[in-house]
Coordinates of C-alpha atoms and ligand atoms in Angstrom, one line a residue:
X1 CA 8.6 -55.7 -25.4
X2 CA 5.0 -53.6 -25.2
X3 CA 5.5 -52.0 -28.4
X4 CA 6.5 -55.0 -30.1
X5 CA 3.8 -56.6 -29.1
X6 CA 1.5 -54.4 -30.8
X7 CA 3.4 -53.5 -33.8
X8 CA 3.6 -57.8 -34.3
X9 CA 0.0 -57.7 -35.8
X10 CA 0.3 -55.0 -37.8
X11 CA 3.2 -56.4 -39.4
X12 CA 1.8 -59.2 -40.0
X13 CA -1.8 -58.0 -41.4
X14 CA 0.6 -55.9 -44.2
X15 CA 2.7 -58.9 -45.2
X16 CA 5.7 -57.5 -43.1
X17 CA 6.6 -60.8 -40.8
X18 CA 9.9 -63.2 -41.9
X19 CA 11.5 -62.6 -44.7
X20 CA 10.1 -65.2 -47.6
X21 CA 10.9 -68.7 -47.9
X22 CA 12.9 -70.3 -50.8
X23 CA 9.7 -71.4 -52.5
X24 CA 8.2 -67.8 -52.0
X25 CA 10.9 -66.0 -52.9
X26 CA 10.7 -67.8 -56.6
X27 CA 7.0 -66.9 -57.1
X28 CA 8.2 -63.3 -56.0
X29 CA 10.9 -63.2 -58.4
X30 CA 8.6 -64.4 -61.6
X31 CA 5.3 -62.2 -60.5
X32 CA 7.0 -59.5 -61.6
X33 CA 5.6 -57.9 -64.9
X34 CA 8.7 -55.5 -65.2
X35 CA 5.9 -52.6 -64.9
X36 CA 8.6 -50.2 -64.0
X37 CA 6.5 -48.3 -61.6
X38 CA 8.6 -49.3 -58.5
X39 CA 11.4 -47.5 -59.9
X40 CA 9.7 -44.0 -60.9
X41 CA 9.0 -43.3 -57.0
X42 CA 12.0 -44.6 -55.8
X43 CA 13.7 -41.9 -54.4
X44 CA 17.0 -43.4 -55.4
X45 CA 16.3 -44.5 -58.8
X46 CA 17.2 -48.1 -58.3
X47 CA 17.0 -50.3 -61.1
X48 CA 14.8 -52.8 -59.0
X49 CA 13.3 -54.3 -62.5
X50 CA 16.4 -55.1 -63.5
X51 CA 17.3 -56.5 -60.9
X52 CA 14.3 -59.0 -60.7
X53 CA 15.1 -60.2 -64.6
X54 CA 18.4 -60.9 -63.7
X55 CA 17.2 -62.4 -60.4
X56 CA 14.6 -64.7 -62.7
X57 CA 17.9 -66.2 -64.2
X58 CA 19.1 -67.0 -61.2
X59 CA 21.6 -64.3 -60.7
X60 CA 20.8 -62.5 -57.6
X61 CA 23.9 -60.2 -58.0
X62 CA 21.3 -57.2 -59.1
X63 CA 18.8 -57.5 -56.1
X64 CA 22.4 -57.9 -53.6
X65 CA 23.9 -54.4 -54.9
X66 CA 20.3 -52.7 -54.6
X67 CA 20.7 -53.6 -50.7
X68 CA 23.8 -50.8 -49.6
X69 CA 21.8 -47.9 -51.4
X70 CA 18.1 -48.8 -50.8
X71 CA 16.9 -46.5 -48.1
X72 CA 14.2 -48.5 -47.0
X73 CA 11.4 -46.2 -47.7
X74 CA 8.9 -48.8 -48.7
X75 CA 7.7 -46.9 -51.4
X76 CA 8.5 -49.0 -54.0
X77 CA 6.0 -52.0 -52.5
X78 CA 3.2 -49.0 -52.2
X79 CA 2.8 -49.2 -56.0
X80 CA 3.7 -52.5 -57.1
X81 CA 0.6 -53.6 -59.5
X82 CA 2.0 -57.6 -58.2
X83 CA 1.9 -56.7 -54.8
X84 CA 5.8 -57.7 -54.3
X85 CA 7.3 -57.5 -50.7
X86 CA 10.1 -55.6 -52.9
X87 CA 11.9 -55.0 -49.3
X88 CA 12.0 -58.5 -48.7
X89 CA 13.2 -59.8 -51.7
X90 CA 16.5 -57.2 -51.3
X91 CA 16.9 -58.8 -47.8
X92 CA 16.1 -62.3 -48.7
X93 CA 18.8 -62.3 -51.4
X94 CA 21.1 -60.3 -49.2
X95 CA 21.7 -62.2 -46.5
X96 CA 25.0 -63.9 -46.9
X97 CA 25.8 -60.4 -48.1
X98 CA 24.6 -59.0 -44.6
X99 CA 25.8 -61.9 -42.7
X100 CA 29.6 -61.7 -44.0
X101 CA 29.5 -58.3 -43.7
X102 CA 32.2 -57.4 -41.4
X103 CA 34.2 -53.5 -40.8
X104 CA 37.0 -51.8 -39.0
X105 CA 36.2 -48.6 -36.8
X106 CA 38.6 -46.4 -35.3
X107 CA 37.4 -46.3 -31.6
X108 CA 35.4 -43.6 -30.6
X109 CA 38.2 -40.9 -28.9
X110 CA 36.0 -38.6 -27.1
X111 CA 37.0 -34.8 -27.2
X112 CA 39.6 -33.3 -28.6
X113 CA 42.1 -32.1 -26.0
X114 CA 43.4 -28.7 -25.4
X115 CA 46.8 -29.6 -26.3
X116 CA 46.6 -30.8 -29.6
X117 CA 43.9 -27.7 -30.5
X118 CA 47.0 -25.5 -29.5
X119 CA 49.1 -27.3 -31.8
X120 CA 46.7 -27.2 -34.2
X121 CA 44.4 -24.2 -34.2
X122 CA 46.6 -21.6 -35.8
X123 CA 47.2 -23.7 -39.3
X124 CA 43.3 -23.8 -38.9
X125 CA 43.2 -20.1 -38.4
X126 CA 45.6 -19.0 -40.7
X127 CA 44.4 -21.6 -43.0
X128 CA 47.7 -23.8 -43.8
X129 CA 45.8 -26.8 -42.6
X130 CA 42.7 -26.5 -45.1
X131 CA 39.9 -27.0 -43.1
X132 CA 37.8 -29.1 -41.2
X133 CA 35.7 -31.8 -42.6
X134 CA 32.5 -32.9 -40.1
X135 CA 30.9 -35.7 -41.7
X136 CA 27.7 -36.6 -39.3
X137 CA 24.8 -37.8 -40.0
X138 CA 22.5 -41.4 -40.8
X139 CA 23.1 -43.4 -43.1
X140 CA 21.2 -44.5 -46.5
X141 CA 23.3 -42.2 -48.7
X142 CA 22.1 -41.3 -52.4
X143 CA 24.6 -43.7 -54.3
X144 CA 25.3 -46.5 -51.5
X145 CA 28.3 -46.3 -48.7
X146 CA 30.8 -46.0 -51.2
X147 CA 29.8 -41.6 -51.2
X148 CA 31.0 -40.6 -48.1
X149 CA 34.6 -42.9 -48.6
X150 CA 34.9 -41.1 -51.6
X151 CA 34.3 -37.8 -49.9
X152 CA 36.7 -38.7 -46.8
X153 CA 39.1 -40.3 -49.1
X154 CA 39.7 -37.2 -51.2
X155 CA 40.0 -34.7 -48.4
X156 CA 42.2 -36.5 -46.6
X157 CA 44.5 -36.7 -49.2
X158 CA 44.0 -33.5 -49.4
X159 CA 45.1 -32.2 -45.9
X160 CA 42.1 -31.8 -44.2
X161 CA 41.1 -33.3 -40.9
X162 CA 38.1 -35.6 -41.2
X163 CA 36.1 -35.6 -38.3
X164 CA 33.3 -38.4 -38.0
X165 CA 30.5 -39.3 -35.8
X166 CA 27.8 -42.1 -35.4
X167 CA 26.8 -43.7 -38.3
X168 CA 28.5 -42.0 -40.9
X169 CA 31.7 -43.4 -38.7
X170 CA 30.5 -46.8 -38.8
X171 CA 29.7 -46.7 -41.9
X172 CA 33.1 -45.5 -43.1
X173 CA 34.2 -48.6 -41.4
X174 CA 32.3 -50.8 -43.4
X175 CA 34.0 -49.9 -47.1
X176 CA 36.9 -51.1 -48.1
X177 CA 39.1 -50.1 -51.1
X178 CA 40.4 -52.6 -53.9
X179 CA 43.2 -53.3 -51.6
X180 CA 41.1 -54.3 -48.6
X181 CA 41.6 -51.5 -46.7
X182 CA 39.2 -48.9 -44.1
X183 CA 40.2 -45.3 -44.5
X184 CA 40.7 -46.1 -40.4
X185 CA 43.6 -48.4 -41.8
X186 CA 45.0 -45.9 -44.4
X187 CA 44.9 -42.4 -42.0
X188 CA 46.0 -41.8 -38.4
X189 CA 43.2 -40.6 -35.8
X190 CA 45.3 -37.0 -34.6
X191 CA 43.8 -33.8 -34.4
X192 CA 46.0 -32.8 -37.2
X193 CA 46.0 -32.3 -41.0
X194 CA 45.3 -35.4 -43.3
X195 CA 43.8 -37.5 -40.1
X196 CA 40.3 -38.9 -39.8
X197 CA 39.1 -38.7 -36.3
X198 CA 36.6 -40.5 -35.1
X199 CA 35.1 -38.5 -32.1
X200 CA 32.3 -41.6 -31.3
X201 CA 28.7 -41.8 -31.4
X202 CA 26.2 -39.6 -33.1
X203 CA 25.8 -37.7 -29.7
X204 CA 29.3 -37.0 -29.4
X205 CA 28.9 -34.3 -32.2
X206 CA 29.4 -32.0 -29.2
X207 CA 33.1 -32.4 -29.2
X208 CA 33.1 -31.2 -33.1
X209 CA 31.6 -28.2 -31.9
X210 CA 33.6 -28.1 -28.5
X211 CA 36.4 -28.2 -30.4
X212 CA 35.7 -25.0 -32.7
X213 CA 34.8 -23.4 -29.0
X214 CA 37.7 -24.2 -27.7
X215 CA 39.7 -22.6 -30.7
X216 CA 38.5 -19.9 -29.9
X217 CA 38.7 -19.6 -25.9
X218 CA 42.3 -20.5 -26.8
X219 CA 43.4 -18.2 -29.5
X220 CA 41.4 -15.2 -28.8
X221 CA 40.2 -15.4 -25.6
X222 CA 36.8 -15.6 -25.9
X223 CA 34.5 -15.9 -22.7
X224 CA 32.8 -19.0 -23.4
X225 CA 30.0 -18.6 -20.9
X226 CA 27.0 -16.4 -22.1
X227 CA 28.8 -15.4 -24.9
X228 CA 27.5 -17.0 -27.9
X229 CA 27.5 -14.4 -30.3
X230 CA 31.7 -13.6 -30.1
X231 CA 32.3 -17.3 -29.9
X232 CA 30.3 -17.8 -32.9
X233 CA 32.0 -14.6 -34.7
X234 CA 34.9 -15.9 -34.5
X235 CA 34.3 -19.4 -35.8
X236 CA 32.6 -18.4 -38.6
X237 CA 35.3 -15.8 -39.6
X238 CA 37.9 -17.5 -38.9
X239 CA 38.0 -21.6 -38.6
X240 CA 37.5 -23.2 -41.8
X241 CA 35.2 -26.0 -40.8
X242 CA 32.1 -27.4 -42.8
X243 CA 29.8 -30.3 -41.6
X244 CA 28.5 -32.6 -44.5
X245 CA 25.2 -35.1 -43.4
X246 CA 25.2 -36.7 -46.8
X247 CA 22.9 -40.2 -45.5
X248 CA 19.4 -39.3 -44.7
X249 CA 18.6 -36.6 -42.8
X250 CA 16.9 -37.8 -39.5
X251 CA 15.7 -34.5 -36.9
X252 CA 18.3 -35.5 -34.9
X253 CA 20.6 -34.5 -37.3
X254 CA 18.5 -31.7 -38.5
X255 CA 19.1 -30.2 -34.8
X256 CA 22.6 -31.2 -34.9
X257 CA 22.8 -29.0 -37.7
X258 CA 21.3 -25.9 -36.5
X259 CA 23.3 -26.0 -33.4
X260 CA 26.7 -25.9 -35.8
X261 CA 24.8 -23.2 -37.7
X262 CA 24.2 -20.9 -34.5
X263 CA 28.2 -21.4 -34.2
X264 CA 29.0 -20.2 -37.5
X265 CA 29.7 -23.1 -39.2
X266 CA 28.3 -24.3 -42.3
X267 CA 26.6 -27.5 -42.8
X268 CA 26.0 -29.4 -46.3
X269 CA 23.3 -31.6 -46.4
X270 CA 22.6 -34.7 -49.0
X271 CA 19.8 -35.1 -51.8
X272 CA 17.8 -37.0 -49.3
X273 CA 18.3 -33.9 -46.8
X274 CA 16.9 -31.4 -49.3
X275 CA 13.1 -32.7 -48.4
X276 CA 13.4 -30.5 -45.3
X277 CA 13.0 -27.8 -47.9
X278 CA 15.3 -25.7 -45.3
X279 CA 18.2 -23.5 -46.0
X280 CA 20.3 -20.6 -45.4
X281 CA 22.0 -19.4 -48.3
X282 CA 23.8 -15.9 -49.0
X283 CA 23.7 -13.7 -52.0
X284 CA 27.3 -14.2 -53.7
X285 CA 26.3 -11.7 -56.2
X286 CA 25.3 -8.6 -54.0
X287 CA 29.0 -7.6 -53.5
X288 CA 28.3 -5.0 -51.3
X289 CA 26.7 -6.9 -48.8
X290 CA 30.1 -8.7 -47.8
X291 CA 31.9 -6.8 -45.5
X292 CA 33.5 -7.1 -41.9
X293 CA 35.0 -4.8 -39.3
X294 CA 38.3 -4.5 -38.7
X295 CA 38.5 -5.1 -35.3
X296 CA 41.9 -3.2 -34.8
X297 CA 40.3 0.3 -35.7
X298 CA 36.4 -0.2 -36.8
X299 CA 37.0 0.3 -40.5
X300 CA 34.4 -2.0 -42.6
X301 CA 36.2 -4.0 -45.1
X302 CA 35.0 -6.3 -47.6
X303 CA 35.6 -9.6 -48.2
X304 CA 34.7 -12.6 -50.0
X305 CA 31.4 -14.2 -49.9
X306 CA 32.3 -16.7 -47.4
X307 CA 31.2 -18.9 -46.2
X308 CA 28.7 -18.7 -48.9
X309 CA 25.8 -20.1 -46.9
X310 CA 25.1 -21.6 -43.4
X311 CA 22.9 -24.4 -44.8
X312 CA 22.3 -26.2 -48.1
X313 CA 21.7 -28.9 -50.6
X314 CA 24.2 -30.7 -52.6
X315 CA 22.5 -33.3 -55.1
X316 CA 25.6 -35.1 -56.1
X317 CA 29.3 -36.5 -54.9
X318 CA 30.8 -34.9 -57.3
X319 CA 29.1 -31.4 -57.2
X320 CA 29.6 -31.4 -53.0
X321 CA 33.5 -31.9 -53.2
X322 CA 33.9 -28.3 -54.5
X323 CA 31.6 -26.8 -51.9
X324 CA 33.3 -28.4 -49.1
X325 CA 36.8 -26.5 -50.2
X326 CA 35.3 -23.5 -51.3
X327 CA 33.5 -23.0 -47.6
X328 CA 36.3 -23.8 -45.8
X329 CA 38.1 -20.4 -47.0
X330 CA 37.7 -17.9 -44.5
X331 CA 38.4 -14.2 -44.6
X332 CA 41.3 -14.9 -41.9
X333 CA 43.5 -16.9 -44.3
X334 CA 46.7 -15.7 -45.0
X335 CA 48.3 -16.1 -48.2
X336 CA 49.7 -19.3 -47.9
X337 CA 46.7 -20.8 -46.7
X338 CA 44.3 -19.1 -49.0
X339 CA 46.7 -19.9 -51.7
X340 CA 46.2 -23.6 -50.8
X341 CA 42.5 -23.5 -50.2
X342 CA 42.1 -22.2 -53.7
X343 CA 43.8 -25.5 -54.9
X344 CA 41.7 -27.5 -53.5
X345 CA 38.5 -25.5 -54.5
X346 CA 40.0 -25.1 -58.2
X347 CA 41.3 -28.5 -58.3
X348 CA 38.7 -30.1 -57.3
X349 CA 36.1 -28.2 -59.6
X350 CA 38.3 -29.5 -62.1
X351 CA 38.7 -33.0 -61.3
X352 CA 34.5 -33.5 -60.6
X353 CA 32.6 -30.7 -62.6
X354 CA 35.7 -30.6 -65.5
X355 CA 35.6 -26.7 -65.1
X356 CA 37.2 -24.0 -63.2
X357 CA 34.7 -22.5 -60.8
X358 CA 33.1 -19.6 -62.3
X359 CA 33.6 -17.4 -58.9
X360 CA 37.2 -18.4 -58.8
X361 CA 38.6 -15.0 -58.7
X362 CA 36.4 -13.7 -56.1
X363 CA 38.6 -15.0 -53.4
X364 CA 41.6 -14.2 -55.0
X365 CA 43.4 -10.5 -52.9
X366 CA 46.7 -10.4 -54.2
X367 CA 49.1 -12.8 -56.6
X368 CA 49.9 -14.5 -53.7
X369 CA 46.8 -16.2 -52.9
X370 CA 46.9 -18.0 -56.5
X371 CA 47.9 -22.0 -56.7
X372 CA 51.7 -21.9 -57.4
X373 CA 52.0 -24.1 -60.1
X374 CA 48.9 -22.2 -62.2
X375 CA 50.0 -18.5 -61.6
X376 CA 50.7 -18.0 -65.1
X377 CA 47.6 -19.2 -66.3
X378 CA 45.5 -17.9 -64.0
X379 CA 46.9 -14.1 -64.2
X380 CA 46.6 -14.5 -67.6
X381 CA 42.4 -15.5 -67.3
X382 CA 42.3 -12.4 -65.1
X383 CA 43.7 -10.2 -67.5
X384 CA 41.6 -11.7 -70.3
X385 CA 38.8 -12.3 -68.6
X386 CA 38.2 -10.3 -65.6
X387 CA 39.6 -7.1 -66.9
X388 CA 42.7 -7.1 -64.0
X389 CA 45.8 -5.0 -64.6
X390 CA 48.7 -7.5 -64.2
X391 CA 52.9 -6.2 -64.3
X392 CA 53.9 -9.3 -66.0
X393 CA 57.5 -8.5 -65.2
X394 CA 56.9 -9.1 -61.8
X395 CA 54.3 -11.7 -62.1
X396 CA 51.9 -8.9 -59.4
X397 CA 48.1 -8.0 -59.7
X398 CA 48.2 -4.0 -60.1
X399 CA 44.9 -3.6 -60.3
X400 CA 41.2 -5.6 -59.6
X401 CA 40.5 -7.4 -56.6
X402 CA 37.6 -5.4 -54.6
X403 CA 39.7 -6.2 -51.4
X404 CA 43.1 -6.2 -50.4
X405 CA 45.0 -8.6 -48.3
X406 CA 46.7 -7.8 -45.1
X407 CA 48.6 -9.7 -42.4
X408 CA 46.8 -8.6 -39.5
X409 CA 43.3 -8.1 -40.2
X410 CA 40.8 -8.7 -37.8
X411 CA 37.8 -9.6 -38.8
X412 CA 34.8 -9.5 -37.1
X413 CA 31.1 -9.0 -37.3
X414 CA 30.6 -7.2 -34.5
X415 CA 31.4 -3.5 -34.0
X416 CA 31.8 -3.2 -30.3
X417 CA 34.4 -6.0 -30.6
X418 CA 36.7 -3.1 -32.4
X419 CA 39.1 -1.3 -30.5
X420 CA 37.7 2.1 -28.9
X421 CA 34.1 0.5 -29.2
X422 CA 34.2 -2.0 -26.2
X423 CA 31.3 -1.5 -23.6
Ligands
SF4_501 S1 6.6 -52.8 -59.7 FE1 6.3 -54.8 -59.3 S2 6.0 -55.7 -60.9 FE2 6.5 -53.7 -61.4 S3 8.9 -53.7 -62.0 FE3 8.7 -53.2 -59.9 S4 8.4 -55.3 -58.8 FE4 8.1 -55.8 -60.8
SF4_502 S1 12.6 -49.0 -50.4 FE1 14.3 -49.3 -51.6 S2 14.1 -49.8 -53.5 FE2 12.0 -49.3 -52.6 S3 11.5 -47.3 -52.8 FE3 12.7 -47.1 -51.0 S4 15.1 -47.0 -51.9 FE4 14.1 -47.8 -53.3

């Protein structure tokens, strides 16, 4: 109450009191001179001037359409030569839409249970479930709520497990497809491929991290107390999980992302997240740096550049889709798993960027890693463009890949975990 009372006069002084009356609203709309200074400063380039032009003619749809993508930063108001409280005009015109806003959300389920992890964990480690996409963080997406709907729907159709929390979980419940369905109505909520799970509030992000920790504990008997390094080593090399904080990136979301990074889980942030000017990116072109130990014998073995980063930014939904698929690839993938993940990486790149990814061949260890439906086409490219040797009678790769596939390999970054090195 004390804060509200202190803030009230400041709000009043800055003309931030109530929404304008109908008369004031009309006056404000007609005072716009369409200089577009507001648009130039808007971080999401919203067509404010056009929306005012429509409103002058009595059509409020332009202003109503700004309500969802507007991040409420108020920058536009600071440059308007007519001192129009632009945010208030957007809110005023959207009052009915706001009143009628209703969504459906699956109840926050809390932790993923051990029996569920026992059932699904092996598919994650071998790669036959292509990955977990954890969509977390704050709202205010670059192109509005449809952004995260699009990403989640695409990944769910491709059998990724999509785990959501907090604002991202609520926003998904607000957006409906053309049949009036939310994704919660379209996809079931178990911890298995192609399912959409809401773990709960933003604080429940810990349940997502703890799921990865539990996989390490259950499948590799990693001690989970005082053993962060070994747990993170297991997660980074074996569990195809990627975090996505697509909306505005609060300090809390930043801290959550850092927590995931410490556990070996890569995180992609949306265009607003780039303002933190923080990135943890690898050098995929330095091929000789991408090695792990094989815990069976301590041999150093080459791997593909996966995950390529621990923290980075994507600018558009189109860019982020193949990035997610690529960063769910892990050294421990078996042939079937790698084939499934590579199929999604290639298909998403072609669908959203219109091109074959330039590094797809770096993830191929044998012909069995190639997407089945495109095997001939891709073998041909490997031969013609990358100089790989192909036995066309057997449709086998004779030479070319920098790494070999071994079904029993136990990738680790920790030499002490190798046989004979135990301390
Ligand atoms: S800055 Fe103000 S006057 Fe200029 S286009 Fe935007 S709302 Fe209109
Ligand atoms: S308040 Fe909304 S419209 Fe104004 S600059 Fe920020 S995002 Fe753009």
